[in-house]
Every structure is written in structure tokens, then in C-alpha cells.
XYZ file of C-alpha atoms in Angstrom:
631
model
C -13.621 46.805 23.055
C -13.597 43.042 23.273
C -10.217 41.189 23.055
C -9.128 39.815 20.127
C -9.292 35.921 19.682
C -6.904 33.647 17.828
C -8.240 31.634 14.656
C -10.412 28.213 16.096
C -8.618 25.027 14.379
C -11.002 22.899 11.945
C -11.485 20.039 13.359
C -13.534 18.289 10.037
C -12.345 16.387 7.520
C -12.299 18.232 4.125
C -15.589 19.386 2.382
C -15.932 17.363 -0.949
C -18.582 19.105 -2.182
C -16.945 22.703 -1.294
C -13.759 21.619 -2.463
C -15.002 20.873 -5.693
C -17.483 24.346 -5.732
C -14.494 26.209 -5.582
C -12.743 24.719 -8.435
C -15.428 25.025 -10.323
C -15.395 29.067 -9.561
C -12.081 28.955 -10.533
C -12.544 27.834 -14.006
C -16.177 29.409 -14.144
C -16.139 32.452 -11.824
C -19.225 34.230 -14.343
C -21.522 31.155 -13.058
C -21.997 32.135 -9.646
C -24.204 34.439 -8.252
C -25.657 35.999 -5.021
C -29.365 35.134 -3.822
C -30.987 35.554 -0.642
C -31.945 32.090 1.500
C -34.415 31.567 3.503
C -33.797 33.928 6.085
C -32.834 36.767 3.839
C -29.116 36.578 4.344
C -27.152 37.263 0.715
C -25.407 34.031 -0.240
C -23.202 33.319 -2.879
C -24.637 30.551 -5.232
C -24.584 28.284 -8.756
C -26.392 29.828 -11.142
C -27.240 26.817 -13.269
C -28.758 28.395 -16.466
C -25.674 30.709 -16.469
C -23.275 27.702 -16.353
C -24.719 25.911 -19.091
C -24.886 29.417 -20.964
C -21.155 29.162 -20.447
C -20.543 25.793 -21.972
C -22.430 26.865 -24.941
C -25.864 25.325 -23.949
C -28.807 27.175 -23.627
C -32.387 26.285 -22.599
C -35.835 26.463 -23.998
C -38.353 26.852 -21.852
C -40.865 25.542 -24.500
C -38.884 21.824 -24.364
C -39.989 19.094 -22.007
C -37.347 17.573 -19.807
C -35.275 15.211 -21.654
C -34.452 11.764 -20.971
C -30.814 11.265 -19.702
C -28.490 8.544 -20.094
C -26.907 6.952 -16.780
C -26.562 5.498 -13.846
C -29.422 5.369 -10.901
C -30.589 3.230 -7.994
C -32.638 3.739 -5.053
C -30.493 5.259 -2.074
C -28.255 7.271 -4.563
C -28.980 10.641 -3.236
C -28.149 9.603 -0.045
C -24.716 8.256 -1.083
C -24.270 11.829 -1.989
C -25.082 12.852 1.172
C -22.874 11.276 3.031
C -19.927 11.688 0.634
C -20.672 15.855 1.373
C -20.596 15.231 4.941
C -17.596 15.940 6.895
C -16.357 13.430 9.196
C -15.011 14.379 12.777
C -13.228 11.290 13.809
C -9.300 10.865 14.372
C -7.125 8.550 13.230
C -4.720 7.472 16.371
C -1.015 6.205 16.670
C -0.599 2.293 18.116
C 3.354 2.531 18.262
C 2.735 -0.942 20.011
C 1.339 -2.929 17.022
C 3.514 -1.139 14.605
C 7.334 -2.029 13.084
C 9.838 1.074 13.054
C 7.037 3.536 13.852
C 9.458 6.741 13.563
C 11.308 5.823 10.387
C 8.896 4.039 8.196
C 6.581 6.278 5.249
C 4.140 3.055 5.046
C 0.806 3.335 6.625
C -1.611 0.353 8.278
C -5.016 1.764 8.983
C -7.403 0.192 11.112
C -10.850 1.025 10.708
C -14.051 1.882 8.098
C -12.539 2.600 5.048
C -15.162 5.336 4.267
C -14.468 7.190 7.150
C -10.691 6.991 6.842
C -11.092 7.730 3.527
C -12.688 11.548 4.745
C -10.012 11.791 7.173
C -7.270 11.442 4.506
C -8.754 13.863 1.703
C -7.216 17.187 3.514
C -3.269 15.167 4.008
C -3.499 13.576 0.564
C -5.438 14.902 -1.947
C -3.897 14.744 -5.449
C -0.851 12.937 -3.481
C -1.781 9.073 -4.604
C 0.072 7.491 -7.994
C -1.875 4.239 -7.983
C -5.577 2.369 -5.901
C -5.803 -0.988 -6.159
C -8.749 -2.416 -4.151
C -10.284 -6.049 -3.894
C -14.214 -5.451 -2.576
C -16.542 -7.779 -2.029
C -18.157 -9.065 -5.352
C -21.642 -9.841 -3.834
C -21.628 -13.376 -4.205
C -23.902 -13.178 -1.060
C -22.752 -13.130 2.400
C -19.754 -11.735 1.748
C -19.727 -8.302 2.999
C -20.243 -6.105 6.174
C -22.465 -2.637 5.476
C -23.747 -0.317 8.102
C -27.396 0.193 7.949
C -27.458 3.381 8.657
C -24.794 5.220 6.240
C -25.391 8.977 8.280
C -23.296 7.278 11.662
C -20.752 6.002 10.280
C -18.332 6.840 12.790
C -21.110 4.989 15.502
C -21.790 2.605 13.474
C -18.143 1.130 13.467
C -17.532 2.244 16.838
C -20.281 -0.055 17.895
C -19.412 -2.581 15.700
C -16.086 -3.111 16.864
C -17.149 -2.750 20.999
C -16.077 0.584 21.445
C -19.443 1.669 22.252
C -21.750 0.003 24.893
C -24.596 -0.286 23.352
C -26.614 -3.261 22.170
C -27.118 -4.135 18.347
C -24.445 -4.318 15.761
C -26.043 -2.230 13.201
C -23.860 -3.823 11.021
C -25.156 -7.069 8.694
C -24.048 -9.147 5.672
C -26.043 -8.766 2.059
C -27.761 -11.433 1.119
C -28.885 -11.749 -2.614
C -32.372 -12.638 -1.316
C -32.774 -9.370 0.440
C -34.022 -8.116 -3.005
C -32.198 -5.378 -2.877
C -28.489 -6.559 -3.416
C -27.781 -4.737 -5.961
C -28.402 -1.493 -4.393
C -27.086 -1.889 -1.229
C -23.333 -2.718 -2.899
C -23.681 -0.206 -4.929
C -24.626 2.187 -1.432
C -21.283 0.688 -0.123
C -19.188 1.226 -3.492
C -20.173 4.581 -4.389
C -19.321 7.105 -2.040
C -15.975 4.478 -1.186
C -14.891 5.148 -5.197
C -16.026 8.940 -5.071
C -14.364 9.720 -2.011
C -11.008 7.762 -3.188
C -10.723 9.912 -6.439
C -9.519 12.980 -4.568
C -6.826 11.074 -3.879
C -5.502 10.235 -7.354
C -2.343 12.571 -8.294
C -2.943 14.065 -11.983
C -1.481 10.642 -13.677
C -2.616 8.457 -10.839
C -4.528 5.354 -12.002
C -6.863 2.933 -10.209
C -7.516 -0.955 -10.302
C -10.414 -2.314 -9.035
C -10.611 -6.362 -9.022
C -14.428 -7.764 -9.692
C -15.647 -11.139 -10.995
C -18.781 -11.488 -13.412
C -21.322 -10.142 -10.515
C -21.078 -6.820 -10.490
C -18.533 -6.198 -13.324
C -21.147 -4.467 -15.300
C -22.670 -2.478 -12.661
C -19.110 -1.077 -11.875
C -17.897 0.110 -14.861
C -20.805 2.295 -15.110
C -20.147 3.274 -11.481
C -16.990 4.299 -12.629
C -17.414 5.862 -15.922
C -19.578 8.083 -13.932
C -16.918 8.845 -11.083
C -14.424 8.925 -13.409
C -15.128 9.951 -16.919
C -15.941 7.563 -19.487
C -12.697 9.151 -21.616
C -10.346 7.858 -18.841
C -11.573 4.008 -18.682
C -7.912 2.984 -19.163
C -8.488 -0.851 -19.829
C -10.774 -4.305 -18.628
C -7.709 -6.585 -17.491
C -8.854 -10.155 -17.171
C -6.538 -12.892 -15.719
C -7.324 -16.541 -15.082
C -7.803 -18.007 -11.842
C -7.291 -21.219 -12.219
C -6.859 -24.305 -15.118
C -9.728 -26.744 -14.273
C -9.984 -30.082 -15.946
C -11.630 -30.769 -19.070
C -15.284 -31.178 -19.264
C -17.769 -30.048 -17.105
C -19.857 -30.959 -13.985
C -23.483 -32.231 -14.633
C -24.590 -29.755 -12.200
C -23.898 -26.580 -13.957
C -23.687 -24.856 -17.452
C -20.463 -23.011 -17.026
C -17.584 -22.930 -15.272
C -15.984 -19.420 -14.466
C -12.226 -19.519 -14.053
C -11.063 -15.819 -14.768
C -11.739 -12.041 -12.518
C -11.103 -8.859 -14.431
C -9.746 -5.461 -12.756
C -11.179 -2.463 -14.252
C -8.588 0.397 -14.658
C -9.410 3.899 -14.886
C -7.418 7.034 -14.563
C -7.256 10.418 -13.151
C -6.423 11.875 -16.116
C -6.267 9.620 -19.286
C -3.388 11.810 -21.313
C -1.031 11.073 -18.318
C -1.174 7.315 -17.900
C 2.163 5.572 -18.395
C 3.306 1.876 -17.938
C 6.512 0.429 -17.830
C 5.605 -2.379 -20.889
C 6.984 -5.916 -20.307
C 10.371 -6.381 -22.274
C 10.106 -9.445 -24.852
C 11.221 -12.317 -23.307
C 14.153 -14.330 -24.283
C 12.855 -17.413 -24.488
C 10.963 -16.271 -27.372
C 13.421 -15.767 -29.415
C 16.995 -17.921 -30.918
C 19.904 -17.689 -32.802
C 20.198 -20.648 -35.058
C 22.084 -19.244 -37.625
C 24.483 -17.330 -34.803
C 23.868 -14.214 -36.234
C 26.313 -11.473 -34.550
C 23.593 -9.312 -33.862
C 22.171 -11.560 -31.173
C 18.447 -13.439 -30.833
C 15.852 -12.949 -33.165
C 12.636 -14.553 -33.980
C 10.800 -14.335 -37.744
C 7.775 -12.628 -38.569
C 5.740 -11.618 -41.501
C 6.309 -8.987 -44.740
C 2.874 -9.410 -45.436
C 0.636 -5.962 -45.840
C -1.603 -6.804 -43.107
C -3.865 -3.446 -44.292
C -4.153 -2.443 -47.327
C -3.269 -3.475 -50.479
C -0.293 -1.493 -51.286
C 3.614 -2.388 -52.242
C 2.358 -5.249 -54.976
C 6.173 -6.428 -56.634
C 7.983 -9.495 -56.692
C 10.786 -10.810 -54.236
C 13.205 -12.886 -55.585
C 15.610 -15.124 -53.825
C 18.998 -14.019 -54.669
C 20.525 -17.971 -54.022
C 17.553 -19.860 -55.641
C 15.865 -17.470 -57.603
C 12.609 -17.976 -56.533
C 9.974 -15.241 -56.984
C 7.803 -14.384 -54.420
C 4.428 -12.141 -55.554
C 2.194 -10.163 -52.954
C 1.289 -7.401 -50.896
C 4.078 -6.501 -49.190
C 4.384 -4.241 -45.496
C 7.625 -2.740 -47.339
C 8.669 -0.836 -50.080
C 10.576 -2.460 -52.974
C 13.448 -0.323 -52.070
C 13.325 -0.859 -48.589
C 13.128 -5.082 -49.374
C 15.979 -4.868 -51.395
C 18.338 -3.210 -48.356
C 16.856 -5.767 -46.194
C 17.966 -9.018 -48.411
C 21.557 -6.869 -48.758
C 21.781 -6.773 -44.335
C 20.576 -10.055 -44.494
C 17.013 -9.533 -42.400
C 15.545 -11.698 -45.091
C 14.301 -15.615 -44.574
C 13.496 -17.163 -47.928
C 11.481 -20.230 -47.522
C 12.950 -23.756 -48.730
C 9.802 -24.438 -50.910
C 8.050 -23.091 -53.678
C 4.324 -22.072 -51.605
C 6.448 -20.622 -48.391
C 6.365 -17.066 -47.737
C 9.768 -14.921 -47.248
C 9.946 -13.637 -43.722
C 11.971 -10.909 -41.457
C 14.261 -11.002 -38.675
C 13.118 -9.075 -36.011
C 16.203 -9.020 -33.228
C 15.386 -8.762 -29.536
C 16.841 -5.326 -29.252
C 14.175 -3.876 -32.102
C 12.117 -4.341 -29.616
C 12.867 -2.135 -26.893
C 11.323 1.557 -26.966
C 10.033 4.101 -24.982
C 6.432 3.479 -25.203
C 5.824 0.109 -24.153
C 1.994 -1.390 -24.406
C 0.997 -4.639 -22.128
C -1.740 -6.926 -23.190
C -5.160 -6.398 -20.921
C -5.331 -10.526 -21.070
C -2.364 -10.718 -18.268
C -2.727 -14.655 -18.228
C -2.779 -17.254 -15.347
C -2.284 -16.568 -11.868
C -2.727 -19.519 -9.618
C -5.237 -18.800 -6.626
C -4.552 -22.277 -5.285
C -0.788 -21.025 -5.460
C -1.277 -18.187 -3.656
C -3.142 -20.121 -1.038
C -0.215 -22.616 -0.939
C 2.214 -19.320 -0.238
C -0.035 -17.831 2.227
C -0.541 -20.969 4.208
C 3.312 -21.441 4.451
C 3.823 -17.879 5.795
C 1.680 -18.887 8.734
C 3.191 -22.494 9.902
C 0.603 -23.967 7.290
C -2.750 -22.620 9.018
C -5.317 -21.703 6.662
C -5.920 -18.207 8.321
C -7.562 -16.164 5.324
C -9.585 -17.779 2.273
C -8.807 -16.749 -0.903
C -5.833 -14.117 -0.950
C -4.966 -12.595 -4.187
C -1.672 -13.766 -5.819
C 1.156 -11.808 -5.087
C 2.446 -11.675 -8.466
C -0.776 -10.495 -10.315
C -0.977 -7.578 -7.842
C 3.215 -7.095 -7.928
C 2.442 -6.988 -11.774
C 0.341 -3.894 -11.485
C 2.472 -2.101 -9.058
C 5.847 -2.226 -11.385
C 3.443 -1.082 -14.216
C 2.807 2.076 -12.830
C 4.314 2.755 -9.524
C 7.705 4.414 -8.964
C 10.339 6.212 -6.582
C 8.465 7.659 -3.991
C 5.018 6.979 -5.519
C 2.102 5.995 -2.739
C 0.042 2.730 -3.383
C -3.457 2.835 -1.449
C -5.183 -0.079 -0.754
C -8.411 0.886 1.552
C -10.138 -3.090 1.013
C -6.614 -4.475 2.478
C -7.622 -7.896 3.726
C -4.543 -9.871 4.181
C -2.538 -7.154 2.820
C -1.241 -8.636 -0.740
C -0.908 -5.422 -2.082
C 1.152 -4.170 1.167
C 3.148 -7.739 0.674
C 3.769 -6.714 -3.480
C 5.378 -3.350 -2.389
C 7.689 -4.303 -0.337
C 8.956 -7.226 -2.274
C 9.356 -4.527 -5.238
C 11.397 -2.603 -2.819
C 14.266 -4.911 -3.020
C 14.997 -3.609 -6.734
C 16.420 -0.300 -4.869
C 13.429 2.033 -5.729
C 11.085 3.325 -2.423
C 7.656 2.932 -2.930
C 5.256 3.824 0.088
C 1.715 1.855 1.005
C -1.240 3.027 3.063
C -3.497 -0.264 3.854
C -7.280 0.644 5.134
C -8.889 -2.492 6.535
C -11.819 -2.800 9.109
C -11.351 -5.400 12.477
C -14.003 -7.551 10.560
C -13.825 -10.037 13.401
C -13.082 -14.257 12.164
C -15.395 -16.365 12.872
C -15.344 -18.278 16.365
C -14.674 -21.542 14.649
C -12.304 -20.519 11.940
C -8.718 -20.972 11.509
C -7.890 -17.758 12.707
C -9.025 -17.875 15.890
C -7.575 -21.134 16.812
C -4.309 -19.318 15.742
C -4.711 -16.433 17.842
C -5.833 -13.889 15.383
C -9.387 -12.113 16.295
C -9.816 -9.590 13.489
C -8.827 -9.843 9.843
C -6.813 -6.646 10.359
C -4.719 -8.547 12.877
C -4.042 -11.479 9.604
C -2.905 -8.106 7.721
C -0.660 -6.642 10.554
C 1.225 -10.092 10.984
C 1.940 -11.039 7.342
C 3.467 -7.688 7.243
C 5.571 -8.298 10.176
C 6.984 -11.605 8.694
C 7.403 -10.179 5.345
C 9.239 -7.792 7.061
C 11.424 -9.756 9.220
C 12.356 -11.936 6.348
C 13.640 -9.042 4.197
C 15.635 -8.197 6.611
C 16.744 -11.595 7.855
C 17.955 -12.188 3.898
C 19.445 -8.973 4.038
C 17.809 -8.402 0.656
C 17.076 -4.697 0.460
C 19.603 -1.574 1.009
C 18.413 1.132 3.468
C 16.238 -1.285 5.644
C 16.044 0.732 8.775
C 13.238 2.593 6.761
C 11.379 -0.663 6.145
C 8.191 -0.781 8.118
C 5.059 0.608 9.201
C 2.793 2.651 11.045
C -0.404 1.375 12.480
C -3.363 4.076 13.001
C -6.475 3.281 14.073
C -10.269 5.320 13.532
C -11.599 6.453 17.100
C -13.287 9.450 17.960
C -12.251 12.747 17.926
C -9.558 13.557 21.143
C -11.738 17.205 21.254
C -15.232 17.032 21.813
C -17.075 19.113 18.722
C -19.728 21.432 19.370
C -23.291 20.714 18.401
C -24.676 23.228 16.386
C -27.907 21.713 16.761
C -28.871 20.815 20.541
C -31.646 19.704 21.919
C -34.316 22.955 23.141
C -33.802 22.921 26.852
C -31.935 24.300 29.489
C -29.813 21.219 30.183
C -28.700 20.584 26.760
C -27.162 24.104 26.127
C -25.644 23.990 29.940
C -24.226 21.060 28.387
C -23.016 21.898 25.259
C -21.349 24.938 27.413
C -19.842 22.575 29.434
C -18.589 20.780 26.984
C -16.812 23.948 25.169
C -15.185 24.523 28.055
C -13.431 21.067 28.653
C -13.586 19.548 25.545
C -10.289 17.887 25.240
C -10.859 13.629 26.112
C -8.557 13.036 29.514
C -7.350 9.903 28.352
C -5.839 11.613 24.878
C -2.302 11.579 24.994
C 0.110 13.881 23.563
C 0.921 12.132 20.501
C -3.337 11.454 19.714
C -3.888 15.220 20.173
C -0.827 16.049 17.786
C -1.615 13.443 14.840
C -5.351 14.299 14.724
C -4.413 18.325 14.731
C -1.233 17.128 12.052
C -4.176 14.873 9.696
C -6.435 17.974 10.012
C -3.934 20.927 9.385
C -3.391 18.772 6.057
C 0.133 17.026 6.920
C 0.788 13.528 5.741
C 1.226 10.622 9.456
C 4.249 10.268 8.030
C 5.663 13.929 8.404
C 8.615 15.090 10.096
C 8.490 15.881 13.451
C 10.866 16.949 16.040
C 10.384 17.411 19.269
C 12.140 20.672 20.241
C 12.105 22.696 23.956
C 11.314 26.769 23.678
C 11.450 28.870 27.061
C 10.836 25.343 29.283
C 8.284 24.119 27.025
C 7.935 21.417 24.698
C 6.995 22.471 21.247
C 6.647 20.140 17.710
C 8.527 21.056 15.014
C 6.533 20.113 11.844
C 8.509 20.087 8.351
C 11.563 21.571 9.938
C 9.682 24.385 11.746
C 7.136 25.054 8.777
C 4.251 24.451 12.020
C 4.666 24.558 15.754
C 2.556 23.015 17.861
C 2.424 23.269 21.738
C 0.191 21.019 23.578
C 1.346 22.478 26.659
C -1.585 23.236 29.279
C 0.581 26.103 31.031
C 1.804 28.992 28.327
C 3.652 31.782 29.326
C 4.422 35.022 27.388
C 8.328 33.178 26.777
C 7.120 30.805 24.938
C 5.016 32.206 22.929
C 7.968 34.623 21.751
C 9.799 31.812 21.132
C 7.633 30.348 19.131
C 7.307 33.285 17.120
C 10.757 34.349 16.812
C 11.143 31.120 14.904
C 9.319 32.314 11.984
C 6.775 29.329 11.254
C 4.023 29.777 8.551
C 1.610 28.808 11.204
C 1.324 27.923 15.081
C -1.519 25.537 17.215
C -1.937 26.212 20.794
C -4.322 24.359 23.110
C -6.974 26.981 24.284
C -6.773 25.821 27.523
C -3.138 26.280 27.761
C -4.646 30.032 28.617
C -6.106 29.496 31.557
C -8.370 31.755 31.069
C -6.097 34.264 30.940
C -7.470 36.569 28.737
C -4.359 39.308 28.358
C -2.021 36.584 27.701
C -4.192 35.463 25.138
C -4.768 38.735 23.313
C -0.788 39.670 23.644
C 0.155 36.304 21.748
C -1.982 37.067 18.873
C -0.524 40.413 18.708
C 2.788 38.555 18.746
C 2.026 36.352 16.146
C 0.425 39.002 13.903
C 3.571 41.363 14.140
C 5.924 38.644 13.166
C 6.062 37.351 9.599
C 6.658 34.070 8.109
C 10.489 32.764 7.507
C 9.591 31.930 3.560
C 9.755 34.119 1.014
C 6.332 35.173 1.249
C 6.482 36.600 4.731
C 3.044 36.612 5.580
C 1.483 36.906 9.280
C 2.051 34.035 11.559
C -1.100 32.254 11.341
C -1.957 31.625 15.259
C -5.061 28.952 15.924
C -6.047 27.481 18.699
C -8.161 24.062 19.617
């Protein structure tokens, strides 16, 4: 009778494509069946033809395919691919770089965005209320893509100098590649795809774009997300040029758009903007405050048809009016009624400021001017007047957004950081009292030997990001501006490899290779992992948010992590003893993570703590079995 073994912890990122197979069996349970594969083992599969039975569709074998409407380009199906494929990679803690690591919900992620994007699906799936993303608009050489989409992990890891090896496989698209097009679209697609998981049921996206690409994006994201929840096409201008234009060229462009889309399209709320004040007066100091005039014409149709008359002059007024002859009347009586000094004026209402105000509030998708050249200005002065980044987005366009949708507690993602604006916009918000959370993704994209940057010291765009944060910061809480600023901060992570090393299923067919894939299995935790790396990967993979709680508790001589007050232990120790593992048990978690080589290879001691675990039941209300894994 062989020993029983603890539960092996998961060391991938969520499954996408499962994921979203079992919701669909949820919903659909009558369209799956069981077939045999290719080795004659009974699997569980989609039964197409039954599905579309389901929705009401059925087939006829007698039709020819028919032609479909959407979206395709070449490389697509491998964007799926790699969207369906796990990744194994860790995201680990830099306490050095960061500002009030332990208190602080905000997160600043350094590394590919696609990647860290897979790594965050299991913590925070369904858990973001708004995306707002600036990616490269393929103007030309304007963005970094790997080449080879199936290593991504590699890929960056080479790109960045982790790896010795020669070759960045890493270039820039250039619009006479021929295929420019495509390869954005290979760098947007899985990047949007992957991000939707992330969107809470009324979470909402914005996604910045100028006239390159705008086209090819909504379609891109009517697909992702449903043409019914295309929320808007906001368009702001960039900048007021002079009048009349250059010899050189036909048009001048002066405006971006962001394209908004939702998670679900019946949920979407904003705020509204409240009139403002200085449209509106008081000149005949009414007691009922400011008001402005507008029209009692029937702007529809042609219905109310009677005569107004002016109760002081007598003048009659005929047309179409947007009230009823009753309802006129009472309005003349409260005195809402402006009666034109001349014979071909038109009578007009009072509307007061306050009429104004209700609780569904619509804003205009043409949000105006927003100075680049400003926000260049305000950058620059940030950083002793050194023109470190080109072309930051203006704070206020992107703090616009944020109050629009994005309230207590609510987490703004932003996985195209660059200089961190949209980090910058949240924590100016913050002053108004209400906590709002970021998570910033942004890549080392190294500056340019010449550039600004480096002269100043900074080597890697995410380093730009990291320090505007850090003055924002500091000047926050120099002005003293915001309540609660010991929680001000945030947390810097960066994308390395796994701290355990993952067993290929697929080695090479020799002798050596399976020695050492053995050998591997057997000491597979990284020697330089610390403590805290080990617990944050095995934290992000168990499905915690990095910003958990954890305590650090001691149980029979051993320290043990208390996750969400005891809801998960974890004991990284490398020297278990039956005392602990009674103590761990006696506290009633839903779940507990040992380190398999905190065994020893000691087989008994093994066998007796899963019998431990699985004769001890949770401390909720469920009381279920301890769940005991190991790693």
C-alpha cells in the first residue's frame, strides 16, 4: 500500500481557454460530450452541432459554408495560441525600489505586460473597475515586439540581460516591413483578450489611439468585447495650431480618440459633469439663484400649436410649443417665462442651475482641449526641467476618466504605463478623501544612449515611471494634502522566472535528459529565492491579490504566514516536525502550503500530516477538509 501524498501546488498561471470551457458548461452543460482521442482514452468534449442546436440553430448539410463577417489577419491563430498558454513565470518583491511596501494597495510592475497580464488572471479576475492603456499607435518605430510570441518569458528575459545569450529577439515595426499592420495587431490582441478577464461585471476600458489604427481597433474590440458594449469614441484635441496650413501637407491632425468599451454594457455608470457656473447669471436677482434661458420651441414634432401672450405687453406669440398650454400658463404665473422686447423674438424659459442636477448624468464623447505641450511643460518641471519622456499624456484628460468611473476602493490598471500618468491621476484624485488603488505594467524599454534620460540617470523607461511616482508622492505628503497618508505608496514587482523549477513534460529521448529532469524534481527550488519570492509567487498562484494581508506568525518554533487572517498558512520552513504541522492544523485554515522538501524525505511524517490535515476541518462555516499542498 503506497503512502498517501499531499495535493502538488499549480504552479501556472490560469487557463483562459479552460476557464472559459467551464463557464460555458455551466450555462450549456447538454453541449458537451465524451469522445475518444487519439489514443482511445474517453474525454470530455464540445459538441459543436449540439451547441448551436441549443441556441436554436441548426445545420444543413446540403448548404455550402457561408461567408462570415469579421475580423482576420495572418498570425491570428497564433495569437490564440499563446493567449491559451499558461505562463510559469513569477512576479518578485523589490522592497528596495518601492515607497511604503507593507502598507500601500498600489502596484508598479516591471516587466512584459503580456506575461504579467497571465500571471494576474488567477489574483484578479473580475476584480478590475476601470483599463486605461496608451499603446503604441504604429506611427513606425515606435514599438518593441518579440519575434517569437511562444517565449515570451525568454524573450524578455533576454531582452532585458537576464539571460546570456546573444540576440535581442526583440525589434521595432517599421511600416515598410509590409506587414505593420499585422504585427500590431499580433501585439494588441492577445494584450486586450487577456486584459478582459480582468474587468469586474461594470468595469469599463479606455484605450487611447490616433487616426492609424483607430479603425483596426475598434473591430479588435468589438470582437473581444461585444459590439453591444462599445460604450463611446471619445475624441479630445491635442493641441490649437495656427491658422492655415503648411505647403508640405494636406492636413493637419490635432485630436486622438479613446475607444471605450465595457464589460457589461447595462452596468456602465459615470459620474456626469455638474453644469458649470459660469454658464449661467442672475440679472434679474431672482431668489431662486443662477439661471440661464433656453428654448419652448417643439424641437420634434409638431404638437402643442396655441398662442402665448405676454401678460405686460400683450404680445402674442404663435408656434409649436415643447409645453402644454396649461403647463405655459403655470410657468408665466412662477415667473419661468422671458418674453422678448420685440415683436419677431421668441419667449424663452428659465432653466435654474439646480434643475440641472440628477441622478443620471451623461458627458459629451467630444471632451475638448487638453494641452500636450502643457503636459510636457508639467512633466519637465517635475524633473528639474529635463526632458526625460516625449510626449506624456495630460494629467487632466486621464484624471477626467478616472472620476468618471472609478470609486472607493475601485482598481485602475494601466499595463502600457510609460511615465505613469494614469498612476500620477489616481493619486491626485486621492486627495478628495476616496481610496482608489493602481496596478502600473511597464517593460524596462531601455532610453536611448543619447537621450535625456540617460544623461539624468534614468536607464529604463520603467525607472522615469518609478521616480515620478516617488515625487508625486513626496509632494502629497510634503503639502500634507491627503488624510490617511501612511497608506500612500507602492509596491514594485518585477517578471523573473519561476523560484521552482517546472517539470518538462516533454524531454528530450535520452538517458541524460530524463536523469535530468529527475534531478531537477528533486531540487527544484532556485538557491538564490528568498523567503518572501517563494511566498508571493505561491500567494499570485493560490489566487491572492500582492497586496494581501500577511502576518508573520511562529507555530511550535516555526515560522508560518498567516494569509487573510489565517484563511492560508504557508510554511517555507525546510525542517517540519509533527508540532508544527498540528499547529498548523489546529488553527483551522481553509488551506495549507508546505515546501516538499521541508520532508526530508521523510516519508511517515509526510503521510501523518495529510492524515492531520484531512481529519481537521475548516474554521468557516463550511467546514470542509484542510486542503494540504505541497511545492
Amino acid at each position: 500500500m503506497t503512502a498517501e501524498e499531499p495535493k502538488k501546488f499549480d504552479l501556472s498561471s490560469m487557463d483562459i481557454a479552460d476557464a472559459k470551457r467551464k463557464r460555458l458548461k455551466q450555462f450549456v452543460p447538454e453541449a458537451f460530450t465524451e469522445i475518444k482521442d487519439d489514443e482511445g482514452k474517453i474525454i470530455e468534449a464540445l459538441d459543436f452541432e449540439r451547441l448551436k442546436s441549443v441556441l436554436g440553430e441548426f445545420s444543413d448539410v446540403s448548404e455550402q459554408p457561408k461567408e462570415r463577417f469579421g475580423m482576420t489577419w495572418p498570425d491570428k491563430n497564433k495569437c490564440q495560441n499563446i493567449i491559451s498558454s499558461p505562463s510559469i513565470a513569477t512576479l518578485k518583491p523589490d522592497r528596495s525600489e518601492s515607497v511604503n511596501f507593507d502598507e500601500t494597495d498600489n502596484l508598479f510592475i516591471e516587466g512584459d505586460n503580456l506575461e504579467v497580464l497571465k500571471l494576474l488572471q488567477k489574483s484578479y479576475n473580475g476584480q478590475v473597475k476601470m483599463i486605461y492603456i496608451d499603446p503604441p499607435y504604429n506611427t513606425g518605430n515606435d514599438f518593441i515586439y518579440p519575434d517569437d510570441y511562444s517565449e515570451s518569458l525568454e524573450t524578455y528575459l533576454r531582452y532585458t540581460g537576464q539571460i546570456d545569450e546573444e540576440g535581442r529577439k526583440f525589434s521595432t515595426n517599421k511600416t515598410d516591413s509590409g506587414r505593420s499592420h499585422t504585427k500590431w495587431l499580433n501585439m494588441m490582441y492577445p494584450r486586450l483578450y487577456t486584459a478582459q478577464n480582468l474587468l469586474c461585471e461594470d468595469g469599463i476600458i479606455f484605450v487611447s489611439i490616433d487616426d492609424n489604427e483607430v479603425h483596426n481597433l475598434r473591430m479588435l474590440m468589438n470582437e473581444i468585447f461585444g459590439e453591444e458594449n462599445f460604450v463611446g469614441q471619445f475624441v479630445w484635441q491635442t493641441k490649437r495650431p495656427a491658422r492655415g496650413v503648411p505647403p508640405t501637407t494636406m492636413l493637419m491632425s490635432n485630436h486622438e480618440y479613446m475607444i471605450c468599451y465595457s464589460r457589461n454594457i447595462e452596468r456602465v455608470k459615470f459620474r456626469g459633469e455638474d453644469r458649470k457656473e459660469e454658464d449661467f447669471a442672475n440679472p434679474d436677482n431672482d431668489p431662486r439663484g443662477l439661471w440661464r434661458s433656453e428654448s419652448m420651441r417643439s424641437t420634434g414634432a409638431k404638437r402643442n400649436q396655441f398662442t402665448i401672450t405676454d401678460p405686460k405687453t400683450k404680445r402674442q406669440f404663435s408656434g409649436y410649443w415643447a409645453f402644454s398650454q396649461k403647463r405655459v400658463e403655470q410657468m408665466i404665473e412662477d415667473n419661468l417665462v422671458i418674453f422678448p422686447t420685440k415683436n419677431d423674438g421668441v419667449p424663452r424659459q428659465k432653466k435654474f442651475i439646480d434643475s440641472y442636477k440628477n441622478p443620471r448624468k451623461a458627458i459629451v464623447t467630444s471632451l475638448g482641449w487638453f494641452s500636450t505641450e502643457k503636459a510636457t511643460r508639467q512633466f519637465m518641471a517635475m524633473f528639474d526641467n529635463d526632458k526625460v519622456f516625449d510626449f506624456p499624456k495630460p494629467l487632466d484628460v486621464i484624471k477626467f476618466i478616472v472620476r468618471q468611473t472609478v470609486m472607493e476602493d475601485d482598481i485602475v490598471l494601466d499595463y502600457f504605463a510609460g511615465s505613469c500618468t494614469t498612476a500620477h491621476a489616481v493619486l491626485d484624485l486621492n486627495k478628495d478623501g476616496i481610496n482608489r488603488k493602481f496596478i502600473c505594467v511597464q517593460m524596462p524599454e531601455q532610453c536611448d544612449e543619447k537621450s535625456e534620460a540617460r544623461k539624468a540617470g534614468y536607464k529604463t523607461i520603467a525607472d522615469i515611471g518609478k521616480e515620478r511616482l516617488r515625487r508625486v508622492i513626496s509632494k502629497i505628503i510634503e503639502s500634507n494634502e491627503r488624510k490617511n497618508q501612511n497608506t500612500i505608496g507602492f509596491k514594485v514587482f518585477k517578471l523573473d522566472q519561476s523560484n521552482f523549477k517546472v517539470w518538462d513534460n516533454t524531454p528530450e529521448d535520452s538517458e541524460e535528459a530524463v536523469k535530468e529532469q529527475l534531478r531537477l524534481h528533486v531540487d527544484h527550488i532556485n538557491p538564490d529565492a528568498t523567503q518572501e519570492d517563494i511566498l508571493y509567487e505561491l500567494l499570485l498562484k493560490a489566487g491572492f491579490p500582492l497586496t494581501t494581508n500577511i502576518e508573520k506568525k511562529e507555530m511550535a518554533g516555526k515560522t508560518v504566514f498567516s494569509i487573510e487572517d489565517g484563511v492560508l498558512l504557508i510554511c517555507l520552513e525546510e525542517a517540519l516536525t509533527s508540532e508544527v504541522i498540528r499547529a498548523m492544523a489546529e488553527a483551522n485554515p481553509m488551506q495549507v502550503v508546505c515546501l516538499d522538501a521541508g520532508f526530508a524525505g521523510n516519508d511517515q511524517l509526510k503521510t501523518n500530516a495529510v492524515q492531520t490535515f484531512k481529519s481537521r476541518t475548516t474554521g468557516d462555516e463550511t467546514h470542509q477538509q484542510i486542503v494540504f499542498r505541497t511545492v
